[in-house]
Structure formats: structure tokens, C-alpha cells
């Protein structure tokens, strides 16, 4: 977007979704005549000056005022991002929101993954065009509330997605008390949804509207798994944050290792080729093993019961180089910590409950609490209605 924009309101709309690369913006003094405009489908409209007309300027002011009013009672907006799909953004979003709400903070959880919304399942809610409360402190909003069928596909182009995101930000009623934290779960990549949410937040939250002095989003949590295939895409997301001015609160290394108590493991004995298998045998390793879990656990209880409470660990995704910690150092952003692949964490999301409340001694509970602590320290909330020390009493030492 060009710095030569001539909008008298100071509110500059973003380039159209189908604009050429290098678009100077529809309100630029050279809109429609710049070299980047050649061949653009919007060239004639931009050159007409319609975007700088009094009516257009007034409409942009009205739109911006609606955004400002809608988010005026939200203390912090936190984006959960990753350039890679399947790394656990929704898991982090849902459980961070659950954990913050369990500590007494007012939390909103907004699912802008328009084509693949999973937040409702992970918080155990269904509903309509209002936030649905998973608990008294946690409101949830998602496009899946608006679908007649849960398995319906959302096949929308960018402009319609962007319109829905704007509706989410302007028409969702988070209650008279507002929110301490609005957690926004995003889809993979750096596409329409990301550009739109950042632009809308920049319009709605000028630098004077939040305590950090930074406009737009209060910050982003970037999620990755430790292998290079994932980190290569996540580096693009970090560059997106830098380019759009979104502060990075830190990187979460998710699913770093599988961790289970020995008592929760299953054990299987290899079966030699040619040996028949009983009907009760499990189809593990291509049908060449039989379940001997009970025998192994009984033996451990008899011979060395202390082993049963130990944590067994194994790499699932091979770490690359210095991993996400090294990537954080390279980009000069915080490293929030490492979450192991914990079946109880996955179960909590399937059941729509708070993991740290349901499974407080599970391997991933302490790391998740520590990540939550760091977010609260980075984005403190002033509260005139209750004692901050009492509300933060559940924080880890």
C-alpha cells in the first residue's frame, strides 16, 4: 500500500483481493496509473477516483467507527498462527482459552478458520449467531454455528470470507463486561483471512487503545512442530508478522515428543511368521504382534512398581537443527516452551474440556500452564473489580 494515499480521512482501505502484486492502493494519488496497475481488473475503478469520493470516505469512517466500538471493551487480541496445517493451532487456541478462563479472566474464542472450524468440538459447544459459553468466563464464536449441517463444506472465495470475519468482529456480542482476552484461531498460511483480520484490527485498535502502545493485534502465538517441513512454513508466518507489524508473543513447540506414564503404555509381542494368531490378537505391525500389556504391567507391579509412575518418551517428529528454539533466536522472538504429544491433551480437546483442570498431573499440563503464565505476563490485564492476586493465584510459581 502506497504512502502517497490521498484519503482525507486517513483511513486507507486495503487493495482489492484480486489486485496485482505491488498494488499502490485504491486511494493513492496514482491509483490506476501506476506501473503495477497495468492489466489489473480493478484499474478502471481505481483510476475513476471513486474510492476518494466524499461518500466513500464517509463510508470508511463509519465502518471504522463500528469496528472501534465493537472491540472497545477487549483488552487484548491474541492471534494463534502457523504457516503449517496440522501443527495444533486449534488445540493451543482452545486450551489456552480454557486455561485463562479457569483463572477467572473473561475470554472470547473466535474461530476464523472458515473452511475447517474445529473450535466448537474442542470446547464442547454448539450454537447460533451469538457467542456460546463453554463456561461462565469463556464465550466461543465460529462459522460452524451457522451451518445447517455439521459436515457441510464452506466453499467461499476471499471476499465472502473477509465479509464474515468482519461480521464476527462487529456483530458478536461478548457481553457488557467485555473481554480480557480475545483468542483468534486462524487457518494455516498467510492468505485472505490473515490479511483481513490484521487490517480490521489495525482499523479498530489504534495505538492508544491498548496498554502496549501497539495498534491492531496485541500479539501472535506461532505454533510449530519441530521438523523442518513444518518450520519452513512457520518461518513464512514469522515474516508475515514482521511485514504486517504484528508483535510475536512467542513460538510454541507442539508435539515435540510423545510422553506417557509407563502405566498408560500398551505392550505387544512380535509373532513369528507362520504362527497362527488367536482371534484376540491385535492387528499391530501388519498383524505380526499380540497384546501382552496385562502380563507386562503385572510383572512390573511385582518386580519394580516404581517404574509404573515413570514417564516414557520418544521423538515423533524428528527435530531439525536447533529446532523451534533456534528459530526463535534467529527471529529474535520469545520461545514459549515445548508441549509434548500427550494423549490426555488430545482427549480433552475431543471431549471439549479444560485439559489442565481435567488432567492436572498429565505430562503436558505443567508446560501448558507455563505457557499460559508467560502470556499473562506479556499481556497483563488491569482489573478494577477484583483482586488481581486472587485471580492469578492459580499461576505456576
Coordinates of C-alpha atoms in Angstrom, one line a residue:
X1 CA 0.0 0.0 0.0
X2 CA 1.5 3.3 -1.0
X3 CA 2.3 6.1 1.4
X4 CA 1.1 8.5 -1.2
X5 CA -2.6 7.8 -0.4
X6 CA -4.7 10.9 -0.5
X7 CA -7.6 9.9 1.6
X8 CA -8.6 12.9 3.7
X9 CA -9.9 10.7 6.4
X10 CA -6.6 9.0 7.0
X11 CA -8.4 5.6 6.7
X12 CA -6.9 3.7 3.8
X13 CA -8.7 0.6 2.6
X14 CA -6.6 -2.4 1.6
X15 CA -6.0 -3.3 -2.1
X16 CA -8.8 -5.4 -3.6
X17 CA -8.4 -9.2 -3.2
X18 CA -7.7 -9.6 -6.9
X19 CA -5.3 -6.7 -7.2
X20 CA -1.9 -7.1 -8.9
X21 CA 1.2 -7.6 -6.8
X22 CA 2.6 -4.2 -5.9
X23 CA -0.8 -2.5 -5.7
X24 CA -0.5 1.1 -4.6
X25 CA -4.0 1.0 -3.0
X26 CA -7.3 2.4 -4.3
X27 CA -6.9 5.7 -2.6
X28 CA -3.4 6.5 -3.8
X29 CA -3.0 9.7 -5.8
X30 CA -1.6 7.5 -8.6
X31 CA -4.3 4.7 -8.3
X32 CA -5.0 3.2 -11.7
X33 CA -2.0 4.9 -13.3
X34 CA 1.0 3.3 -11.5
X35 CA 3.1 0.7 -13.4
X36 CA 1.7 -2.1 -11.1
X37 CA -1.8 -1.2 -12.2
X38 CA -1.2 -2.4 -15.8
X39 CA -3.6 -5.2 -16.6
X40 CA -5.2 -5.2 -13.2
X41 CA -9.0 -6.0 -13.4
X42 CA -9.6 -3.0 -11.0
X43 CA -7.6 -0.5 -12.9
X44 CA -10.6 1.5 -14.3
X45 CA -12.4 1.6 -11.0
X46 CA -9.3 2.8 -9.1
X47 CA -8.5 5.4 -11.8
X48 CA -12.0 6.8 -11.6
X49 CA -11.3 8.3 -8.2
X50 CA -14.5 6.7 -6.7
X51 CA -12.6 5.5 -3.7
X52 CA -11.7 9.1 -2.8
X53 CA -15.2 10.5 -3.2
X54 CA -16.8 12.1 -0.1
X55 CA -19.3 9.2 0.1
X56 CA -16.5 6.6 0.0
X57 CA -14.5 8.5 2.7
X58 CA -17.6 8.8 4.9
X59 CA -18.4 5.1 4.5
X60 CA -14.9 4.2 5.5
X61 CA -15.2 6.4 8.6
X62 CA -18.5 4.7 9.5
X63 CA -17.0 1.2 9.0
X64 CA -14.0 2.1 11.2
X65 CA -16.2 3.6 13.9
X66 CA -18.2 0.4 14.1
X67 CA -15.0 -1.7 14.4
X68 CA -13.7 0.6 17.1
X69 CA -16.9 0.4 19.1
X70 CA -17.2 -3.3 18.8
X71 CA -13.7 -4.0 20.2
X72 CA -13.5 -1.1 22.6
X73 CA -14.1 -3.4 25.6
X74 CA -11.5 -6.0 24.5
X75 CA -8.2 -5.6 26.4
X76 CA -6.0 -7.9 24.3
X77 CA -6.5 -9.7 21.0
X78 CA -4.2 -12.7 20.5
X79 CA -3.8 -14.4 17.1
X80 CA -2.8 -18.0 17.0
X81 CA -0.9 -18.6 13.8
X82 CA 1.2 -21.1 11.9
X83 CA 2.1 -21.3 8.2
X84 CA 1.6 -25.1 8.5
X85 CA -1.6 -27.1 8.9
X86 CA -1.9 -29.9 11.4
X87 CA 0.5 -28.5 14.0
X88 CA -2.1 -27.9 16.7
X89 CA -3.2 -24.3 16.4
X90 CA -6.8 -25.1 17.4
X91 CA -5.5 -27.2 20.3
X92 CA -3.4 -24.4 21.6
X93 CA -6.2 -21.8 21.0
X94 CA -8.8 -23.9 22.7
X95 CA -6.7 -24.9 25.7
X96 CA -5.2 -21.5 26.2
X97 CA -8.7 -20.0 26.3
X98 CA -9.8 -22.7 28.7
X99 CA -6.9 -22.2 31.0
X100 CA -7.2 -18.4 31.0
X101 CA -11.0 -18.6 31.7
X102 CA -10.3 -21.1 34.5
X103 CA -8.1 -18.5 36.2
X104 CA -11.0 -16.0 36.2
X105 CA -10.3 -14.0 33.1
X106 CA -13.0 -13.0 30.7
X107 CA -12.1 -14.8 27.4
X108 CA -13.5 -14.9 23.9
X109 CA -12.5 -17.6 21.5
X110 CA -13.1 -16.6 17.8
X111 CA -12.7 -19.3 15.1
X112 CA -11.9 -17.7 11.8
X113 CA -10.8 -21.0 10.1
X114 CA -13.8 -20.6 7.8
X115 CA -13.3 -23.8 5.9
X116 CA -12.2 -26.1 8.7
X117 CA -13.7 -24.9 12.0
X118 CA -12.8 -27.2 14.9
X119 CA -13.1 -25.0 17.9
X120 CA -16.7 -25.8 18.8
X121 CA -15.8 -29.5 19.1
X122 CA -12.8 -28.7 21.2
X123 CA -14.8 -26.6 23.6
X124 CA -17.9 -28.7 23.7
X125 CA -20.4 -26.1 22.4
X126 CA -23.0 -25.7 19.7
X127 CA -25.0 -22.5 18.9
X128 CA -26.1 -19.7 16.6
X129 CA -25.3 -16.1 15.8
X130 CA -24.2 -15.3 19.4
X131 CA -21.2 -16.5 21.3
X132 CA -21.9 -19.7 23.1
X133 CA -20.4 -20.0 26.6
X134 CA -18.3 -23.1 27.3
X135 CA -18.1 -21.8 30.9
X136 CA -19.2 -18.5 32.6
X137 CA -15.9 -16.9 31.6
X138 CA -15.4 -18.4 28.1
X139 CA -17.5 -17.3 25.1
X140 CA -17.0 -19.1 21.7
X141 CA -17.9 -18.0 18.2
X142 CA -17.5 -20.0 15.0
X143 CA -18.9 -20.3 11.5
X144 CA -19.9 -23.9 12.3
X145 CA -22.7 -22.4 14.5
X146 CA -24.2 -21.1 11.3
X147 CA -24.1 -24.2 9.2
X148 CA -27.3 -26.3 8.9
X149 CA -25.3 -29.5 8.7
X150 CA -22.1 -30.1 10.7
X151 CA -20.3 -31.8 7.8
X152 CA -21.3 -29.1 5.2
X153 CA -18.4 -27.8 3.1
X154 CA -17.8 -24.0 3.1
X155 CA -16.8 -23.2 -0.5
X156 CA -16.2 -19.4 -0.5
X157 CA -13.9 -17.0 -2.2
X158 CA -11.8 -14.4 -0.4
X159 CA -14.3 -11.5 -0.3
X160 CA -17.0 -13.6 1.3
X161 CA -14.7 -14.9 3.9
X162 CA -13.5 -11.4 4.6
X163 CA -17.0 -10.2 5.0
X164 CA -17.8 -12.9 7.5
X165 CA -14.7 -12.1 9.6
X166 CA -15.7 -8.5 9.7
X167 CA -19.2 -9.6 10.9
X168 CA -17.6 -11.7 13.6
X169 CA -15.7 -8.7 14.8
X170 CA -18.5 -6.2 14.6
X171 CA -21.7 -8.2 15.4
X172 CA -20.6 -10.6 18.1
X173 CA -21.9 -9.5 21.5
X174 CA -19.2 -10.5 24.0
X175 CA -21.3 -9.1 26.9
X176 CA -21.5 -5.9 28.8
X177 CA -18.3 -6.6 30.7
X178 CA -16.2 -7.1 27.6
X179 CA -13.2 -9.4 27.4
X180 CA -9.7 -9.6 29.0
X181 CA -8.5 -11.7 26.1
X182 CA -9.9 -12.5 22.7
X183 CA -8.1 -15.5 21.2
X184 CA -8.4 -15.8 17.5
X185 CA -7.8 -19.3 15.9
X186 CA -6.7 -18.9 12.3
X187 CA -6.3 -21.2 9.3
X188 CA -2.9 -22.3 8.0
X189 CA -0.9 -20.0 5.8
X190 CA -0.8 -16.2 5.2
X191 CA -3.8 -15.7 3.0
X192 CA -7.1 -13.7 2.9
X193 CA -8.2 -14.5 6.4
X194 CA -4.9 -13.4 7.9
X195 CA -4.6 -10.2 5.9
X196 CA -8.2 -9.3 6.7
X197 CA -8.0 -9.9 10.4
X198 CA -4.9 -7.8 10.7
X199 CA -6.3 -5.0 8.6
X200 CA -9.6 -5.0 10.6
X201 CA -7.7 -5.0 13.9
X202 CA -5.5 -2.1 12.8
X203 CA -8.6 -0.1 11.9
X204 CA -10.3 -1.0 15.2
X205 CA -7.5 -0.7 17.6
X206 CA -5.3 2.5 17.2
X207 CA -2.1 2.6 19.3
X208 CA -3.8 4.5 22.1
X209 CA -6.4 1.8 22.6
X210 CA -4.2 -0.8 24.3
X211 CA -1.6 -0.7 27.0
X212 CA 1.3 -1.9 24.9
X213 CA 1.0 1.1 22.7
X214 CA 0.9 -1.1 19.6
X215 CA -2.1 -0.9 17.3
X216 CA -4.0 -3.8 16.0
X217 CA -3.4 -7.3 17.5
X218 CA -1.8 -7.3 20.9
X219 CA 0.3 -10.2 19.7
X220 CA 0.6 -13.6 18.0
X221 CA 1.4 -17.0 19.3
X222 CA 3.1 -19.0 16.5
X223 CA 2.7 -22.8 16.7
X224 CA 5.1 -25.3 15.1
X225 CA 6.2 -28.9 15.3
X226 CA 10.0 -29.5 15.5
X227 CA 10.7 -30.9 12.0
X228 CA 12.0 -28.8 9.1
X229 CA 8.9 -29.4 6.9
X230 CA 6.9 -27.5 9.5
X231 CA 9.4 -24.9 10.4
X232 CA 9.9 -23.9 6.8
X233 CA 6.3 -22.8 6.6
X234 CA 6.3 -21.2 10.0
X235 CA 9.3 -19.0 9.1
X236 CA 7.0 -17.6 6.4
X237 CA 4.4 -16.8 9.1
X238 CA 7.0 -15.1 11.2
X239 CA 8.0 -12.9 8.2
X240 CA 4.3 -12.2 7.7
X241 CA 4.1 -10.9 11.3
X242 CA 7.1 -8.7 10.7
X243 CA 5.7 -7.3 7.5
X244 CA 2.3 -6.6 8.9
X245 CA 3.6 -5.2 12.2
X246 CA 2.0 -8.0 14.4
X247 CA 4.1 -8.4 17.6
X248 CA 5.1 -12.1 18.2
X249 CA 4.5 -13.1 21.7
X250 CA 6.4 -16.3 21.1
X251 CA 6.8 -19.7 19.5
X252 CA 5.2 -22.8 20.9
X253 CA 6.9 -26.1 20.0
X254 CA 4.0 -28.5 19.9
X255 CA 4.0 -32.3 19.8
X256 CA 7.8 -32.2 20.5
X257 CA 7.9 -35.7 21.9
X258 CA 5.4 -38.4 22.9
X259 CA 5.2 -38.6 26.7
X260 CA 3.2 -41.3 28.6
X261 CA 3.4 -42.8 32.0
X262 CA 4.6 -46.4 31.8
X263 CA 1.3 -47.5 33.4
X264 CA -0.6 -46.0 30.4
X265 CA 1.5 -47.8 27.8
X266 CA 0.4 -50.8 25.8
X267 CA 2.8 -53.7 25.1
X268 CA 2.9 -56.1 22.2
X269 CA 4.9 -59.2 21.5
X270 CA 6.2 -60.0 18.0
X271 CA 4.7 -63.1 16.5
X272 CA 7.0 -65.2 14.2
X273 CA 5.8 -65.8 10.6
X274 CA 3.8 -68.9 10.1
X275 CA 2.5 -69.0 13.7
X276 CA -1.3 -68.7 13.9
X277 CA -2.8 -65.9 15.9
X278 CA -5.7 -66.1 18.2
X279 CA -8.9 -64.1 17.5
X280 CA -8.0 -61.7 20.3
X281 CA -4.7 -60.7 18.8
X282 CA -4.3 -57.1 17.7
X283 CA -3.6 -56.0 14.2
X284 CA -0.4 -54.2 15.1
X285 CA 2.7 -54.1 12.9
X286 CA 0.8 -55.6 10.0
X287 CA -0.7 -58.4 12.0
X288 CA 2.5 -59.7 13.4
X289 CA 2.1 -58.9 17.1
X290 CA -0.1 -59.9 20.1
X291 CA -1.1 -57.8 23.1
X292 CA 0.8 -58.7 26.2
X293 CA 0.0 -55.4 28.2
X294 CA -1.5 -57.1 31.2
X295 CA 1.4 -59.5 31.5
X296 CA 4.0 -56.8 31.4
X297 CA 2.2 -54.5 33.8
X298 CA 1.7 -57.4 36.3
X299 CA 5.4 -58.2 36.1
X300 CA 6.3 -54.5 36.7
X301 CA 4.0 -54.3 39.7
X302 CA 5.6 -57.4 41.1
X303 CA 9.3 -56.7 40.4
X304 CA 9.7 -52.9 40.1
X305 CA 6.5 -51.0 40.8
X306 CA 8.4 -47.7 40.8
X307 CA 8.7 -47.9 37.0
X308 CA 5.0 -47.6 36.5
X309 CA 5.0 -43.9 37.5
X310 CA 7.9 -43.0 35.3
X311 CA 7.4 -41.1 32.0
X312 CA 8.3 -42.9 28.8
X313 CA 9.3 -40.5 26.0
X314 CA 10.0 -40.8 22.2
X315 CA 10.5 -38.4 19.3
X316 CA 7.6 -38.5 16.9
X317 CA 8.7 -35.7 14.6
X318 CA 12.5 -35.7 14.0
X319 CA 13.8 -32.3 15.2
X320 CA 15.8 -30.2 12.7
X321 CA 18.9 -28.5 13.8
X322 CA 18.3 -26.4 16.9
X323 CA 14.6 -26.8 16.3
X324 CA 11.9 -24.2 17.1
X325 CA 14.1 -22.7 19.9
X326 CA 16.8 -21.9 17.4
X327 CA 14.2 -20.5 15.0
X328 CA 13.0 -18.2 17.8
X329 CA 16.6 -17.0 18.5
X330 CA 17.1 -16.3 14.8
X331 CA 14.0 -14.2 14.5
X332 CA 14.6 -12.6 17.9
X333 CA 11.2 -13.6 19.3
X334 CA 10.4 -15.4 22.6
X335 CA 10.4 -19.2 22.9
X336 CA 7.3 -20.0 24.9
X337 CA 8.1 -23.7 25.5
X338 CA 7.7 -27.2 24.4
X339 CA 4.4 -29.2 24.6
X340 CA 4.7 -32.9 24.4
X341 CA 2.3 -35.1 22.5
X342 CA 0.1 -36.1 25.4
X343 CA -2.9 -38.4 24.6
X344 CA -4.8 -36.8 27.5
X345 CA -4.4 -33.4 25.9
X346 CA -5.9 -34.8 22.7
X347 CA -8.7 -36.4 24.7
X348 CA -9.5 -33.1 26.4
X349 CA -10.0 -31.5 23.0
X350 CA -12.2 -34.3 21.8
X351 CA -14.3 -34.1 25.0
X352 CA -14.4 -30.3 24.9
X353 CA -13.0 -29.7 28.4
X354 CA -10.1 -27.9 30.0
X355 CA -7.1 -30.1 29.9
X356 CA -5.2 -28.6 32.8
X357 CA -8.3 -28.9 35.0
X358 CA -9.3 -32.4 34.0
X359 CA -5.7 -33.9 33.8
X360 CA -3.5 -31.7 36.2
X361 CA -0.8 -34.3 36.5
X362 CA -0.6 -35.3 32.9
X363 CA 2.8 -34.7 31.2
X364 CA 1.7 -31.7 29.1
X365 CA -0.2 -29.9 32.0
X366 CA 2.8 -28.2 33.5
X367 CA 4.2 -26.9 30.2
X368 CA 0.8 -25.6 29.1
X369 CA 0.4 -23.8 32.4
X370 CA 3.8 -22.3 32.0
X371 CA 2.9 -21.0 28.5
X372 CA -0.3 -19.5 29.9
X373 CA 1.8 -17.8 32.6
X374 CA 4.0 -16.2 30.0
X375 CA 1.1 -14.9 28.0
X376 CA -0.4 -13.2 31.1
X377 CA 3.0 -11.7 32.0
X378 CA 3.4 -10.4 28.4
X379 CA -0.2 -9.0 28.3
X380 CA -1.3 -8.1 31.8
X381 CA -4.9 -7.1 32.4
X382 CA -5.8 -4.3 34.8
X383 CA -9.0 -5.1 36.8
X384 CA -10.7 -2.6 39.0
X385 CA -13.4 -5.1 40.1
X386 CA -11.5 -7.8 41.8
X387 CA -8.1 -8.6 43.4
X388 CA -5.6 -9.4 40.7
X389 CA -3.6 -11.5 43.2
X390 CA -6.7 -13.6 43.9
X391 CA -7.4 -14.1 40.2
X392 CA -3.8 -15.0 39.4
X393 CA -3.5 -17.4 42.4
X394 CA -3.6 -20.4 40.2
X395 CA -0.5 -19.4 38.3
X396 CA 2.5 -21.6 38.5
X397 CA 5.4 -20.5 40.6

